[in-house]
mmCIF file of C-alpha atoms in Angstrom:
data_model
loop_
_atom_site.group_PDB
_atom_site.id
_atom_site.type_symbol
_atom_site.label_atom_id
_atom_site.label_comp_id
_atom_site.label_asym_id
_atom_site.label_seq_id
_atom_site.Cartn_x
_atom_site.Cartn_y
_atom_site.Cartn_z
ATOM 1 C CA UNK Y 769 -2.584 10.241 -16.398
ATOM 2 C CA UNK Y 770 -0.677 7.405 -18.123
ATOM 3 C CA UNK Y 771 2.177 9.563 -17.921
ATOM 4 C CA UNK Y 772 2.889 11.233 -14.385
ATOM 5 C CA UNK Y 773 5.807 10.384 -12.444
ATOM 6 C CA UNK Y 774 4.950 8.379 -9.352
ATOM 7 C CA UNK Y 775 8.396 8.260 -7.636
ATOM 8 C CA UNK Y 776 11.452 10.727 -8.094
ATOM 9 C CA UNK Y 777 15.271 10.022 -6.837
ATOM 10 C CA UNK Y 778 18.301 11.998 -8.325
ATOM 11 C CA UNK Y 779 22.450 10.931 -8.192
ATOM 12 C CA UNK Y 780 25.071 12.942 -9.499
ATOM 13 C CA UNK Y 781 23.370 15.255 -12.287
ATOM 14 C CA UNK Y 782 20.973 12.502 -12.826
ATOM 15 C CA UNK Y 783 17.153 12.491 -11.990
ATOM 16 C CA UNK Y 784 15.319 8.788 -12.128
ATOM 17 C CA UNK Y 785 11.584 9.201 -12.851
ATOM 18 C CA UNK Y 786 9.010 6.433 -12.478
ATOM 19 C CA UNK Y 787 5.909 6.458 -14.420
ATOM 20 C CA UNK Y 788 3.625 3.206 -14.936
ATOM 21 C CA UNK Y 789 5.969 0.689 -16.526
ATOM 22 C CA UNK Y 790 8.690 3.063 -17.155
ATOM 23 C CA UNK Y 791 11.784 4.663 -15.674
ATOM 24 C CA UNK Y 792 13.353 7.569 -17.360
ATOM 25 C CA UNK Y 793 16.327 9.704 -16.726
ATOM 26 C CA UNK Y 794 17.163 13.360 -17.248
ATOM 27 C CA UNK Y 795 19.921 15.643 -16.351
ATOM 28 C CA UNK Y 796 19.701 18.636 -14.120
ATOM 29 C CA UNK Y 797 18.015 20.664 -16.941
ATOM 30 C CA UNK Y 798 15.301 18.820 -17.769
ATOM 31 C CA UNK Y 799 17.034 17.024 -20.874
ATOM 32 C CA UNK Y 800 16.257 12.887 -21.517
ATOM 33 C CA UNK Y 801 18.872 10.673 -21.493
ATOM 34 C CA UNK Y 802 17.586 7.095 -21.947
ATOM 35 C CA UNK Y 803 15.110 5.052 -20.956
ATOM 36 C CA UNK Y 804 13.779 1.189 -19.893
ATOM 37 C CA UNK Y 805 10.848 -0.810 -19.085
ATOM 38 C CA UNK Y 806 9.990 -1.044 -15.653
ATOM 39 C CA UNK Y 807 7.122 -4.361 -14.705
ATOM 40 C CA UNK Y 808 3.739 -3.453 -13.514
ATOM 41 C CA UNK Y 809 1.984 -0.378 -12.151
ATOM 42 C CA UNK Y 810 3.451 0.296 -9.246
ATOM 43 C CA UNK Y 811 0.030 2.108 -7.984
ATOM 44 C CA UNK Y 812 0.835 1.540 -3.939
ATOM 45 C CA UNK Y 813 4.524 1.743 -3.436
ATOM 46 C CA UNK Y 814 4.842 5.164 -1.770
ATOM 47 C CA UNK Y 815 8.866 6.489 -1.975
ATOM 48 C CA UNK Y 816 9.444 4.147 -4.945
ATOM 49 C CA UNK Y 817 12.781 3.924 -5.391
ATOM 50 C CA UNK Y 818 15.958 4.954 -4.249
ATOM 51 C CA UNK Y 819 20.009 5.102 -4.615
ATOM 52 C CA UNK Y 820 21.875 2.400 -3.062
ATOM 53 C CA UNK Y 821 25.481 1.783 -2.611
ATOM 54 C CA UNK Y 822 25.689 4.961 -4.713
ATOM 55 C CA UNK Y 823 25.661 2.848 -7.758
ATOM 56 C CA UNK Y 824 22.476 0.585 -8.178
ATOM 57 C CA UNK Y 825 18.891 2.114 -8.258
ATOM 58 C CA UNK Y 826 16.266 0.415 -6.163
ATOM 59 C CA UNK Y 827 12.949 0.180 -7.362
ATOM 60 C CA UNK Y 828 9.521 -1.253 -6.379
ATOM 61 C CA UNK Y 829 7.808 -3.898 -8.003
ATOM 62 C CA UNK Y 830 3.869 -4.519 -6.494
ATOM 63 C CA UNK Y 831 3.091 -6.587 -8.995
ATOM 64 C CA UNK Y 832 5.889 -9.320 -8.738
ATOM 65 C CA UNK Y 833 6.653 -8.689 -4.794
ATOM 66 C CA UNK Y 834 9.534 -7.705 -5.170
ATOM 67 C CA UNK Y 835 12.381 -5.048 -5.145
ATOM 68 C CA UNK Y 836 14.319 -4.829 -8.718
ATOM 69 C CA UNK Y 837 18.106 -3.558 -8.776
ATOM 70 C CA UNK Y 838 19.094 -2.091 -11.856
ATOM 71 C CA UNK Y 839 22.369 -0.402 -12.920
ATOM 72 C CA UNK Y 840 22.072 3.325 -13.644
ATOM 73 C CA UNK Y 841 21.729 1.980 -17.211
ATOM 74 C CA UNK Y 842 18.741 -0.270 -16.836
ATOM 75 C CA UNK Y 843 20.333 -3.405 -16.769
ATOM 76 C CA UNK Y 844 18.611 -5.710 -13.833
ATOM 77 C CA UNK Y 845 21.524 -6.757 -10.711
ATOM 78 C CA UNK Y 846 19.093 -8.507 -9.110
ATOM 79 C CA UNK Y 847 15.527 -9.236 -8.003
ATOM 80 C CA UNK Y 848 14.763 -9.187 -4.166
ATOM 81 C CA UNK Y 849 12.215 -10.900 -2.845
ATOM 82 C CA UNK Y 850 9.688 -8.731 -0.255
ATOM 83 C CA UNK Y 851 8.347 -10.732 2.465
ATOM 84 C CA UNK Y 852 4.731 -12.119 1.712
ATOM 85 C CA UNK Y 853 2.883 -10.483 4.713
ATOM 86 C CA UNK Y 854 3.885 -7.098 2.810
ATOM 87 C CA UNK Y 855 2.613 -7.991 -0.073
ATOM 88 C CA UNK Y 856 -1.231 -9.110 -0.095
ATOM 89 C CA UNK Y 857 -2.562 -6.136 -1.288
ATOM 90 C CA UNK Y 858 -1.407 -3.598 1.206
ATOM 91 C CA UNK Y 859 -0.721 -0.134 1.014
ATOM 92 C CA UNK Y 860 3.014 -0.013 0.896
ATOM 93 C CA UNK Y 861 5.723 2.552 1.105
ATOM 94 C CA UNK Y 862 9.546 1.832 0.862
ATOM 95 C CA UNK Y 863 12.582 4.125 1.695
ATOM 96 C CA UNK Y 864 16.366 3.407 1.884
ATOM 97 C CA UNK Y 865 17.950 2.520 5.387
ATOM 98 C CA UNK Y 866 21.482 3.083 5.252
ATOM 99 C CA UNK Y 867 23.779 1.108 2.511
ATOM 100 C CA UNK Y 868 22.031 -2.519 1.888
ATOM 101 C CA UNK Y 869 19.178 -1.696 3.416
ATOM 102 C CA UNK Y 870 15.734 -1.403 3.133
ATOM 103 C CA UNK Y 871 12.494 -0.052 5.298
ATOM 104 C CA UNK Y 872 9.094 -1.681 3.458
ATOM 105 C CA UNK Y 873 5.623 -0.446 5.311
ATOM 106 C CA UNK Y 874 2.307 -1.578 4.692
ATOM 107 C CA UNK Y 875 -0.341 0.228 5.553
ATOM 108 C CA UNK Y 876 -2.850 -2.522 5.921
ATOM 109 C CA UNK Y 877 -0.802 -4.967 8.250
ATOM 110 C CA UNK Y 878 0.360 -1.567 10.393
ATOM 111 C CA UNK Y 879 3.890 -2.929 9.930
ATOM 112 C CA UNK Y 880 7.404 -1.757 9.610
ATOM 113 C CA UNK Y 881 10.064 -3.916 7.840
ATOM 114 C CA UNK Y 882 13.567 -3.961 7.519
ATOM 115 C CA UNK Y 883 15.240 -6.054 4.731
ATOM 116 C CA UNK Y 884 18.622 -6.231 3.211
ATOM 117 C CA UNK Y 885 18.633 -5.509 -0.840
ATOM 118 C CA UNK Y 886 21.243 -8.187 -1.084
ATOM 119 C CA UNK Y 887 18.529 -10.993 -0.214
ATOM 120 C CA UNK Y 888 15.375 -9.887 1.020
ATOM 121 C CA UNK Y 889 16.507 -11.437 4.853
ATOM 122 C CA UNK Y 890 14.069 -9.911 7.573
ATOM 123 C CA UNK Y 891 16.346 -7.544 9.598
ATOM 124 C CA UNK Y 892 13.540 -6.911 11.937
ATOM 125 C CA UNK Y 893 9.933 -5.991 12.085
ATOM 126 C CA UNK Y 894 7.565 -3.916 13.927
ATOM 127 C CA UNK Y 895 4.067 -3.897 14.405
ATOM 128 C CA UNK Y 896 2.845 -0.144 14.902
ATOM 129 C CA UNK Y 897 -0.579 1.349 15.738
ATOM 130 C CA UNK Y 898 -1.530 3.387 13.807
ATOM 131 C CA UNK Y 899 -1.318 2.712 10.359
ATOM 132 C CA UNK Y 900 2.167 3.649 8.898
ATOM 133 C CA UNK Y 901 1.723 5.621 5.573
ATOM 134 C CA UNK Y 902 5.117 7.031 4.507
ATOM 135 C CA UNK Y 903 8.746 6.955 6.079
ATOM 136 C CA UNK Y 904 11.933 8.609 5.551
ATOM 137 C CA UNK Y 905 16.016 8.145 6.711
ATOM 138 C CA UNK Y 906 16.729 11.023 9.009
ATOM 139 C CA UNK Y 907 20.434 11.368 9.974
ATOM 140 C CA UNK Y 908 21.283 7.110 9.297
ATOM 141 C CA UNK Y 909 20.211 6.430 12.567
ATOM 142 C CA UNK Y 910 16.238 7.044 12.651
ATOM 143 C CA UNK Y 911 13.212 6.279 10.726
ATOM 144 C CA UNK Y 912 10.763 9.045 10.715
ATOM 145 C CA UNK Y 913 7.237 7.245 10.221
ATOM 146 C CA UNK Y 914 4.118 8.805 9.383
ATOM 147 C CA UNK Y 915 0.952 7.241 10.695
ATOM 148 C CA UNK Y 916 -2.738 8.131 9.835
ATOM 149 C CA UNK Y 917 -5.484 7.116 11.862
ATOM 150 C CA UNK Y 918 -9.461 8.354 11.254
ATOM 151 C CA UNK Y 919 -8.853 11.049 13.420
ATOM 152 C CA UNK Y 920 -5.026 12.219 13.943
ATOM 153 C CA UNK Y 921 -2.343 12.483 11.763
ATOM 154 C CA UNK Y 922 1.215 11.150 14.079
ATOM 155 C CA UNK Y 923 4.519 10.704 13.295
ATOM 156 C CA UNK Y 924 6.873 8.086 15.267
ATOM 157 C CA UNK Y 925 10.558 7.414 15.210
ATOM 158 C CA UNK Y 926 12.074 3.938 14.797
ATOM 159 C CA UNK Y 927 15.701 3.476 15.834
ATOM 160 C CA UNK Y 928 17.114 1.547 12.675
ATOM 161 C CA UNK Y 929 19.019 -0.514 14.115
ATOM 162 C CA UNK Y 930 16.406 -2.197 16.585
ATOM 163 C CA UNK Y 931 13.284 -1.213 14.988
#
């Protein structure tokens, strides 16, 4: 399984695939275009990357702590730091918020995150009970988020401006 995509995201006529250490892109038929490395296995980032500004790709990093800008070509913008209670070991899902933005969940702290992409500054934060597990942008003004507990499956939504 050294080769199965972990994360999908598409622009234009363009599909981004992550696999371990990789990102590759395709057009619309299926046909490769280029490729570039991509650091660590990202094994717990759930929603892995994502389109901002409609010209930078987003992409998580577990094993530096960090989100990683690239161009559409694979050349790095910028490295954004996440913020360290997100990032000891958790369970950890990331989605796009809006332009500059993004949401960062970890499962394990039952926290929800918002951080700009420009700098990693802490937009907000919210504790939630139960465990968040995966989140998505729905209509640029909520946060759908999924929660598991041992029993029920919920889902919550987060005003993205406020948290």
């Amino acid at each position: 399984l050294s080769n199965h995509v972990v994360s999908v995201t598409a622009h234009d006529d363009n599909l981004f695939c992550l696999v371990p250490s990789e990102i590759s892109v395709h057009d619309v038929s299926g046909k490769f275009l280029r490729k570039w490395n991509h650091p660590g296995f990202p094994r717990f980032w759930g929603l892995r990357m994502f389109v901002i500004n409609n010209s930078q790709l987003a992409v998580g990093d577990w094993t530096g702590y960090q989100i990683i800008i690239y161009s559409f070509t694979g050349d790095v913008i910028r490295r954004v730091p996440c913020p360290a209670s997100l990032t000891e070991r958790g369970n950890v899902a990331m989605t796009s918020c809006g332009e500059g933005y993004a949401v960062i969940s970890d499962r394990r702290a039952s926290k929800v995150v918002k951080i700009s992409v420009e700098d990693g500054e802490v937009i907000w934060s919210v504790q939630t009970d139960p465990e968040p597990c995966g989140m998505i942008l729905y209509n640029k003004h909520h946060l759908l988020v999924a929660h598991f507990s041992s029993y029920n499956a919920e889902l919550s939504i987060l005003d993205t401006q406020t948290g």
